[in-house]
XYZ file of C-alpha atoms in Angstrom:
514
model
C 116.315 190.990 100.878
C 117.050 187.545 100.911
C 120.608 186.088 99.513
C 120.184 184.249 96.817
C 121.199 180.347 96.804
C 124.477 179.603 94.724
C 125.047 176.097 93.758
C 127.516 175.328 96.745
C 124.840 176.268 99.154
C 122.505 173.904 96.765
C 125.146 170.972 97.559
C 125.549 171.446 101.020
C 121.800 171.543 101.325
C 121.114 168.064 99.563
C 123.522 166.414 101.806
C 121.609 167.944 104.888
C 118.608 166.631 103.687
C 116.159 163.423 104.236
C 116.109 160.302 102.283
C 113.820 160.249 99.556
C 110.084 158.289 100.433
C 111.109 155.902 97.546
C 108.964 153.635 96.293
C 106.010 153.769 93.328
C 104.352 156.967 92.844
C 104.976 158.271 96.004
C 102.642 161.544 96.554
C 105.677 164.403 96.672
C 105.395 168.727 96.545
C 108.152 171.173 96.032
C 107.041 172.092 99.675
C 108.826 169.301 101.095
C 112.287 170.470 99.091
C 112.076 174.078 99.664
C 114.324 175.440 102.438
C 113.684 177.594 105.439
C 114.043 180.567 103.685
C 110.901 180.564 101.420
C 108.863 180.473 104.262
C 110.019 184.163 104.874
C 108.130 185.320 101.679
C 104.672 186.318 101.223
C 101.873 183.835 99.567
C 100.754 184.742 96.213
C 97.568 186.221 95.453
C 94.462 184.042 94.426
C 93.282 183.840 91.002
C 90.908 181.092 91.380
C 88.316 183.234 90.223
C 90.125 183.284 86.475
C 89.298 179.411 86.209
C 87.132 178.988 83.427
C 83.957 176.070 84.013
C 86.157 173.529 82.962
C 88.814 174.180 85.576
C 86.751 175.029 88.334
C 84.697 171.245 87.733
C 87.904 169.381 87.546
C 88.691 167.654 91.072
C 91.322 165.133 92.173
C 91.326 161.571 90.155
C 89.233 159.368 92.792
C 91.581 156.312 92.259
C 94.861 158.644 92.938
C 93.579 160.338 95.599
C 93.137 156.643 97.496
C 96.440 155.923 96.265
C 97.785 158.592 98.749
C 96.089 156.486 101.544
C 99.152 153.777 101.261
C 101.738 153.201 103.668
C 104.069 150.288 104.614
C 101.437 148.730 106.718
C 98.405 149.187 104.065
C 98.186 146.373 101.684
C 96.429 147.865 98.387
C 93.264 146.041 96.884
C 92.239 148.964 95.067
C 94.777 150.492 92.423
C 94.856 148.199 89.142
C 98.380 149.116 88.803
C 100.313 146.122 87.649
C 103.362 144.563 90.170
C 106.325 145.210 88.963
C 107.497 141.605 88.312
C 105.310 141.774 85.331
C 107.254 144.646 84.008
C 110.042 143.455 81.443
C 112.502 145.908 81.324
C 115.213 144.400 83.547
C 117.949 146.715 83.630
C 118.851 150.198 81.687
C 121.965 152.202 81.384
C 122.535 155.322 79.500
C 126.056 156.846 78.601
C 126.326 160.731 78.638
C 128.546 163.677 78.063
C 130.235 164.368 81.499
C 131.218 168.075 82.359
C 134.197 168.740 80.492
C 133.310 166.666 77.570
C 131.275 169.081 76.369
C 131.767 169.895 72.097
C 133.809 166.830 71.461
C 133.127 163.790 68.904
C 131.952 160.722 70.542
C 130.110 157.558 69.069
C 127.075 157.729 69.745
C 125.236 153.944 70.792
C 125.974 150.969 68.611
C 124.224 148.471 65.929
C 120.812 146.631 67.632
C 120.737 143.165 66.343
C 116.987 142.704 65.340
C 114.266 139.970 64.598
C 113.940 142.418 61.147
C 117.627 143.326 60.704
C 119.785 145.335 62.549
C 119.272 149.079 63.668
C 121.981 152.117 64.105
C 121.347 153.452 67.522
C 123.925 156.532 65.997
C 120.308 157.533 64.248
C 117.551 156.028 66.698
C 119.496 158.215 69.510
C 118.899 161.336 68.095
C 115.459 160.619 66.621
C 113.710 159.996 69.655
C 115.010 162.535 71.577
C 113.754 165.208 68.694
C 110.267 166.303 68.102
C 108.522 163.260 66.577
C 105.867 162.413 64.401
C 102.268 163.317 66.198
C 101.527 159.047 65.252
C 104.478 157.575 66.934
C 108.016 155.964 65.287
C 107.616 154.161 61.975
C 108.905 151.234 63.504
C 106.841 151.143 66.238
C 103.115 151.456 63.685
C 104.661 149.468 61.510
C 104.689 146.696 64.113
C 101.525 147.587 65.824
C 99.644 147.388 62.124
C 101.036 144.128 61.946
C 99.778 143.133 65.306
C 96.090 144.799 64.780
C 95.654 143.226 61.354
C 96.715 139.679 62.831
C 94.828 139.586 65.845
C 91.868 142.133 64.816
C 91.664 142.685 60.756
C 89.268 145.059 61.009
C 86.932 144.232 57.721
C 87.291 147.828 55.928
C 89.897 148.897 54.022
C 91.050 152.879 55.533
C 91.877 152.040 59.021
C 95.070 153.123 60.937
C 96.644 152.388 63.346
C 98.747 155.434 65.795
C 100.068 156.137 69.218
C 99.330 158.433 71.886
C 100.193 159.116 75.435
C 97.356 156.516 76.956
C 94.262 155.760 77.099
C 93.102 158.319 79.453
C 94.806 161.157 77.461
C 93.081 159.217 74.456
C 89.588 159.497 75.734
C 89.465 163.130 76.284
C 90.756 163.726 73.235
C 87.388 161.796 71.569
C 85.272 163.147 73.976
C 86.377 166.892 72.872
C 86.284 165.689 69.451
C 83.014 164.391 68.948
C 81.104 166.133 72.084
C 79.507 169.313 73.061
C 78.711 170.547 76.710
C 75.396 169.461 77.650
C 75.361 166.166 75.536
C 74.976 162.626 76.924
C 77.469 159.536 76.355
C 76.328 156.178 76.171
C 78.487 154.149 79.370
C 77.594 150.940 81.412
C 76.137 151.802 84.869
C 79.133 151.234 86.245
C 82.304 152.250 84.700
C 85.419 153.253 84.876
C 85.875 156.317 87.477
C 88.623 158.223 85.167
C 86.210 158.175 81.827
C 83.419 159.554 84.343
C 85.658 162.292 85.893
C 86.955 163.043 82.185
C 83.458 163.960 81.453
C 82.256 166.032 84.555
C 84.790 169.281 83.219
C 83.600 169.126 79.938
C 79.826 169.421 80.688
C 79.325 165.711 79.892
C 76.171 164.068 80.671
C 76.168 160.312 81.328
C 73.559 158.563 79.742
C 73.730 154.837 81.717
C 72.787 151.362 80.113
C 72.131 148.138 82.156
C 74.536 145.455 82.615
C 73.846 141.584 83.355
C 76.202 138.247 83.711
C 77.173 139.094 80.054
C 77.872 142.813 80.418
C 76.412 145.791 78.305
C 72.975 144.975 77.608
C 72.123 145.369 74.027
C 68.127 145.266 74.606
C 68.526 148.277 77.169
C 70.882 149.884 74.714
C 68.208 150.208 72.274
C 65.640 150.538 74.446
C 67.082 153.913 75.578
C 67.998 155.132 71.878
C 64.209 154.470 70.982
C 62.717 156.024 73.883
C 65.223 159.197 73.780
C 63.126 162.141 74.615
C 65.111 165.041 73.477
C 62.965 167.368 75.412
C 62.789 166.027 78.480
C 66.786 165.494 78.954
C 67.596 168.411 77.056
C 70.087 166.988 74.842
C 69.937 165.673 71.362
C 69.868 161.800 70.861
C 73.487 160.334 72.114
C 75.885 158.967 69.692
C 78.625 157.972 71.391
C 79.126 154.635 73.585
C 82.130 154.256 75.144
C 82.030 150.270 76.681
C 84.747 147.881 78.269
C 84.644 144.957 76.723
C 86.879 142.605 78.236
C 87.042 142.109 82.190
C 85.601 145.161 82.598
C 86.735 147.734 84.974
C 85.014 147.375 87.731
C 82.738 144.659 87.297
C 85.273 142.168 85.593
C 82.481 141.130 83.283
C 83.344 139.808 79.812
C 81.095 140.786 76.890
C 79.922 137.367 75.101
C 80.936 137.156 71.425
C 76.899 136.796 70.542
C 76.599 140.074 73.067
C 79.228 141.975 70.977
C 77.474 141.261 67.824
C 74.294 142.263 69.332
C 75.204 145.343 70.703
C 77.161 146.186 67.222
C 74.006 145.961 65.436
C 72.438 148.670 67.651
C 75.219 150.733 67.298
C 74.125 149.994 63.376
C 70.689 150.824 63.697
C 71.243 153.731 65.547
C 74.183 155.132 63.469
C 76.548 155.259 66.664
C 80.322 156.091 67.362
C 81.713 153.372 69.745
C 84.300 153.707 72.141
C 85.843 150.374 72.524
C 88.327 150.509 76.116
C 89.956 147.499 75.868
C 93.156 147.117 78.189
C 92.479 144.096 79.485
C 91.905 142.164 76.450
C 94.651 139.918 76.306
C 94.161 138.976 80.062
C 91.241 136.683 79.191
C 91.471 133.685 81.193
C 90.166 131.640 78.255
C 86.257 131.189 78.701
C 84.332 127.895 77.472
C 83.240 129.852 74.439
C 86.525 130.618 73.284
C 88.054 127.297 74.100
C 85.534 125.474 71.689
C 86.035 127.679 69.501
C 90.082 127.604 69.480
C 89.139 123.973 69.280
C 87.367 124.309 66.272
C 89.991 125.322 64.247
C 93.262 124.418 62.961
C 96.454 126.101 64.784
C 99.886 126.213 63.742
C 101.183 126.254 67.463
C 99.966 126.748 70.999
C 100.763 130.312 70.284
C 98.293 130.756 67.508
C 95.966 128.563 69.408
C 96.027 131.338 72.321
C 95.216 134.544 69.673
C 92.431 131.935 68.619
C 90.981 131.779 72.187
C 90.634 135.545 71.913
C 86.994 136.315 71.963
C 86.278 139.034 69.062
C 86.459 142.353 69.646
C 84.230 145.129 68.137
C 86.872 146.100 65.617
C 87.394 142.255 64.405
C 83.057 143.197 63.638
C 83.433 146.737 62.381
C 82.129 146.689 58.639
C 81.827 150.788 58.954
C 84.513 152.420 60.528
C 82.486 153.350 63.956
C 84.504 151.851 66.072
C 87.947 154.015 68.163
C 89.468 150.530 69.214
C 91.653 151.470 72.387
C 95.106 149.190 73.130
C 96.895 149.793 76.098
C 100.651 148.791 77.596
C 99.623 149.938 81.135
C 99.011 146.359 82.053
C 101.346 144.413 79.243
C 104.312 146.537 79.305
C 103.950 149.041 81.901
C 101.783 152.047 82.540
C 105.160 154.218 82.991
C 105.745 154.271 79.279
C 102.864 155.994 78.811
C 102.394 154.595 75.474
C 99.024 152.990 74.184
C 97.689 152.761 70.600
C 94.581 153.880 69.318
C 92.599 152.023 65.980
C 90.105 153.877 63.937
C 89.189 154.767 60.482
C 91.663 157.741 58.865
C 89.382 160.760 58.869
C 88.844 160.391 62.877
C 93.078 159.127 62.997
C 93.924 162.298 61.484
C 91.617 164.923 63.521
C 93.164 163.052 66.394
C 96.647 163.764 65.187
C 95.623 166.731 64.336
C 95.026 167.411 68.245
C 98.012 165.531 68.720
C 99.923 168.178 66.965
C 99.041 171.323 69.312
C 98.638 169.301 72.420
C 100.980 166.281 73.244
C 102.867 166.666 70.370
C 103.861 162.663 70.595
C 104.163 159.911 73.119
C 107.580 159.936 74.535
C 110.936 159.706 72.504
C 113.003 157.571 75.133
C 109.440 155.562 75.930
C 109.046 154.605 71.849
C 112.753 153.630 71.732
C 112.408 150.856 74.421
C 109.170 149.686 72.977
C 110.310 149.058 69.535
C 113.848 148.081 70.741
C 111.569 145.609 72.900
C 108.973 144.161 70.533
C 111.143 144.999 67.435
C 114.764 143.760 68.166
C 114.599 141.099 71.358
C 110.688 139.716 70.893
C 109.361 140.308 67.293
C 105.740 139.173 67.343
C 106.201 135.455 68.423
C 108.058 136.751 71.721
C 105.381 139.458 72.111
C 102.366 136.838 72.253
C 104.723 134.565 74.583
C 104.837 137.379 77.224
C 101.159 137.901 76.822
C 100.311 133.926 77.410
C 102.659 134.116 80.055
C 100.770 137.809 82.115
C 97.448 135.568 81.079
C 98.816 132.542 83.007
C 100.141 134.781 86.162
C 96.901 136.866 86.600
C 94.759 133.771 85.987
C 96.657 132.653 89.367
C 96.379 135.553 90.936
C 92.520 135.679 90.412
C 92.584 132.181 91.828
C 94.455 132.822 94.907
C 92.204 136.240 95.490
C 89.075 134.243 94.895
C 90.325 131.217 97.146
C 91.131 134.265 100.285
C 87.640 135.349 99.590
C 85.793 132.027 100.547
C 87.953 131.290 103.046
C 87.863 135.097 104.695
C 84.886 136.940 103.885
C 81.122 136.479 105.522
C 79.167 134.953 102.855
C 76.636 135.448 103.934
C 76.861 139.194 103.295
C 79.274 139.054 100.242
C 78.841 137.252 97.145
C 80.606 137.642 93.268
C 81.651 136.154 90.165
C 84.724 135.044 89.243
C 85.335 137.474 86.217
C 86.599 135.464 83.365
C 89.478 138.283 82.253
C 91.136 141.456 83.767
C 92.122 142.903 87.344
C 89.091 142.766 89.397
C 86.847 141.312 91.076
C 82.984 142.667 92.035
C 82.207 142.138 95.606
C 78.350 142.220 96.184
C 77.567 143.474 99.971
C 74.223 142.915 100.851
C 74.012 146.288 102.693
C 70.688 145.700 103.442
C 71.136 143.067 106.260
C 73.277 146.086 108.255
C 71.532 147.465 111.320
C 71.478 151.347 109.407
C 69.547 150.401 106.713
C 66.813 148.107 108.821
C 65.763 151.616 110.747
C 66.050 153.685 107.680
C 63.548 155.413 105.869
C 63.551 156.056 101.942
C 64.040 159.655 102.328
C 67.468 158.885 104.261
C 67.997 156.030 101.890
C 71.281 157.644 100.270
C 72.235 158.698 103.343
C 72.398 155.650 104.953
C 74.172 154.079 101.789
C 76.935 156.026 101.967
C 77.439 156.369 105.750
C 77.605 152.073 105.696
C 79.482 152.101 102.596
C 82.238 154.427 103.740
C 82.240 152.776 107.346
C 83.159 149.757 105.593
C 85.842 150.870 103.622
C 87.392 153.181 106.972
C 87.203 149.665 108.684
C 89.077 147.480 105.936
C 91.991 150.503 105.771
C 91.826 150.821 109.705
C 92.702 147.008 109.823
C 95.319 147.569 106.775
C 93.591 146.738 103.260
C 92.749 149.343 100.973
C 89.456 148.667 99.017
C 87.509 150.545 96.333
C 83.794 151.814 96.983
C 81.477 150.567 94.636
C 79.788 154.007 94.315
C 82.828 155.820 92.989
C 82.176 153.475 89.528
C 78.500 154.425 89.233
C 77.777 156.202 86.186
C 74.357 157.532 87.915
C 73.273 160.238 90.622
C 70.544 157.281 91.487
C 70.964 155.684 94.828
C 72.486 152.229 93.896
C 70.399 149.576 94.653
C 73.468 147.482 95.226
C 76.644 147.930 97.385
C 80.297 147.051 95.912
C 83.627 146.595 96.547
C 85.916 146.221 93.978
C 89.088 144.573 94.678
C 92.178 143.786 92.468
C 94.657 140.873 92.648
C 97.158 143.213 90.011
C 99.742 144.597 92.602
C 99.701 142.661 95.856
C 101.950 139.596 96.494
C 100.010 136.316 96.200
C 101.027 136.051 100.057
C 99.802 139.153 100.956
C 96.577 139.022 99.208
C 95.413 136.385 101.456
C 96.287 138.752 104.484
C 94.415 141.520 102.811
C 91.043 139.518 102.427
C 91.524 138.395 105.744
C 91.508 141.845 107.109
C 88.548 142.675 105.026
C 86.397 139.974 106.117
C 87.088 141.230 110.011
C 86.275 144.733 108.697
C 83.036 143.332 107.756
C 81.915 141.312 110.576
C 82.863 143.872 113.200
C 80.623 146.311 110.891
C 77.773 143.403 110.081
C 77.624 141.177 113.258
């Protein structure tokens, strides 16, 4: 039998052992902290075969799986995960009962001077590291109600406003709500790899709508409502549309204001729920539209003249409640907090609380505290919109200098885009077709050959150091795309680096092209 470990053996261990990788989300396993001994004991048995449908369909997160391809010498054009100068937290320090201490009286954190009057940390200690309320801290939805109803006012009376644990987590939770397996969901053609691999457990069908210049299309929208055969696809007439918006993930298209309204009204005719994703919506680089309209009116400041340049989203048009508006801090405040905000009418806000209750429980304690000490105490509303004019102004650069690389890197004759007026990405067309596969191929193979030039392309970027994203992993259809992507994003890399990054890229592609 072996000895068990006592905690001096535990100390003398951790000195013996490597440095940490470091870094941001490093990929890590107990395996690589276990010691010698555990290798002595047997494996456990298999129970693989107890996984329900659910569990057995669920597969690694595409997007996190590539993430594990990083290294020192791998610049990243793929993750949308924000660099950390454009988180705001600068410094933290926490003050704890040391061994010994242990039973006696201390004070307990101080007064917070506020924007809206001072706080007692003595009780805001305490409270957030209890069980909370399934919505989030008081202060916290009070601000954000303030926030929706200034930028959004959504034009009925019985909305609310809650958090929850991000958008991701927020999702699933409205696709178990409203959904059944074997339905179909309303999505772009090309979406957002998480939301697809959210459906795939739950026996979620994907029911894909056409996208243009101006995203969703509204006219293909209700052409497939009207022409739903029930029979044939063996599911009842979808209801639910879950859409990006604003610099939409992957395509970093921005919906129109006219193409909002338009697709509203079919979500009108048709009686539909709509998923509104919007976490890039204050990263809109201000498009002509908006500016004459901005212009148009009056505005206090340059401030208010920014939340005027805001295009409207589908809450700011929702006369009936249909709309689950999604908010986000993964790409304001940082995704760490694992705080974003949901908006919806208050019999779908409290079946989602409801969930919240047996499930999550509520977003983070120590995460709500910073937030609201944040936004609350140091920024109040005014600071708030100054930090999001300010991310608007960096990524607007950003997109610039990525754009710039491209012209200057990439064959253009084989690679083509648009600049996308808002978000993290930008939608590199390839024209596949010119590659020497896909001359001698024949339509049977045609998938075949896709894939085999698509994943030869993205080998050769991360052989010569860039990490890309396939096009394919967005598509929302078991079609062969007629089109090839990459999407790349200028969110993480250094504006120096992203110029090397291209560059590699472009001599991925002419060495698999030319």
């Amino acid at each position: 039998m072996l000895r068990r470990l006592t905690l001096d053996d535990l100390a003398a261990i951790r000195k013996q052992s490597q440095p940490l990788t470091g870094g941001i989300a490093p990929t890590t396993s107990s395996a690589l902290f276990k010691t010698q001994r555990c290798s002595q004991k047997p494996r456990s048995k298999n129970f693989g075969h107890r996984l329900n449908d659910e569990s057995r369909l669920r597969e690694a997160a595409t997007l996190k799986a590539a993430g594990a391809e990083l290294s020192n010498r791998v610049l990243s054009l793929a993750t949308g995960r924000p660099s950390p100068e454009y988180f705001p937290l600068l410094d933290l320090s926490f003050n704890f009962y040391q061994p010994g201490e242990f039973g006696t009286k201390r004070r307990r954190g101080e007064q917070m001077k506020g924007h809206h009057g001072d706080r007692d940390l003595s009780v805001e200690i305490p409270a957030s590291l209890s069980y909370g309320y399934a919505g989030g801290s008081e202060t916290l939805v009070r601000f954000l109600t303030e926030h929706i109803e200034a930028i959004h006012d959504p034009p009925y009376s019985n909305w609310e406003v809650f958090l929850n644990i991000g958008s991701t987590s927020a999702i699933e939770h409205a696709f178990r709500m409203f959904c059944t397996r074997g339905d179909h969901i309303l999505v772009e053609e090309y979406t957002y790899s998480g939301t697809l691999e959210a459906m795939t457990p739950l026996g979620l069908r994907t029911a894909t709508v056409k996208m243009d210049e101006q995203g969703i299309s509204a006219t293909d929208l209700d052409s497939v409502l009207s022409h739903w055969n029930e029979s044939e696809r063996s599911s009842a007439k979808p209801f639910l549309l879950y859409t990006i918006p604003t610099g939409h993930n992957p395509t970093g298209v921005t919906q129109t204001f006219q193409r909002r309204k338009d697709v509203y009204q079919v979500a009108e005719k048709h009686n539909l729920l709509v998923i509104e994703d919007d976490p890039y919506y204050y990263l809109q680089f201000t498009t002509q539209e908006a500016i004459r309209e901005s212009q148009s009116s009056q505005h206090s400041s340059d401030l208010d003249g920014y939340i005027g340049s805001l295009l409207p989203s589908y809450l700011s048009l929702d006369v009936s409640g249909r709309v689950i508006r999604l908010d986000s801090t993964s790409k304001t405040l940082g995704p760490g907090l694992r705080c974003s905000w949901m908006t919806t009418n208050s019999d779908i806000a409290s079946k989602i609380l409801n969930h919240h209750d047996v499930g999550v429980v509520c977003p983070s304690g120590l995460s709500q505290l910073a937030m609201s000490h944040l936004l609350e105490d140091k920024w109040g509303h005014r600071g708030f919109t100054q930090w999001l004019v300010y991310l608007r102004d960096e990524y607007k650069n950003r997109r610039d200098t990525l754009i710039k690389a491209c012209k200057k890197h990439l064959p253009l004759d084989i690679c083509s885009w648009q600049a996308p007026a808002a978000g993290m990405f930008l939608w590199i067309k390839l024209d596949w077709r010119q590659h020497s596969l896909a001359t001698n191929s024949h339509a049977k193979s045609l998938w075949s050959t896709f894939t085999a030039i698509e994943d030869s392309v993205y080998r050769g970027a991360l052989k010569k150091g860039t990490l890309c994203c396939k096009g394919s992993a967005f598509s929302a259809s078991n079609e062969t795309p007629e089109n090839m992507f990459l999407r790349a994003t200028f969110a993480s890399t250094s504006l120096e680096e992203l110029d090397i990054a291209v560059r590699r890229v472009g001599e991925a592609l002419r060495e698999e092209f030319y």
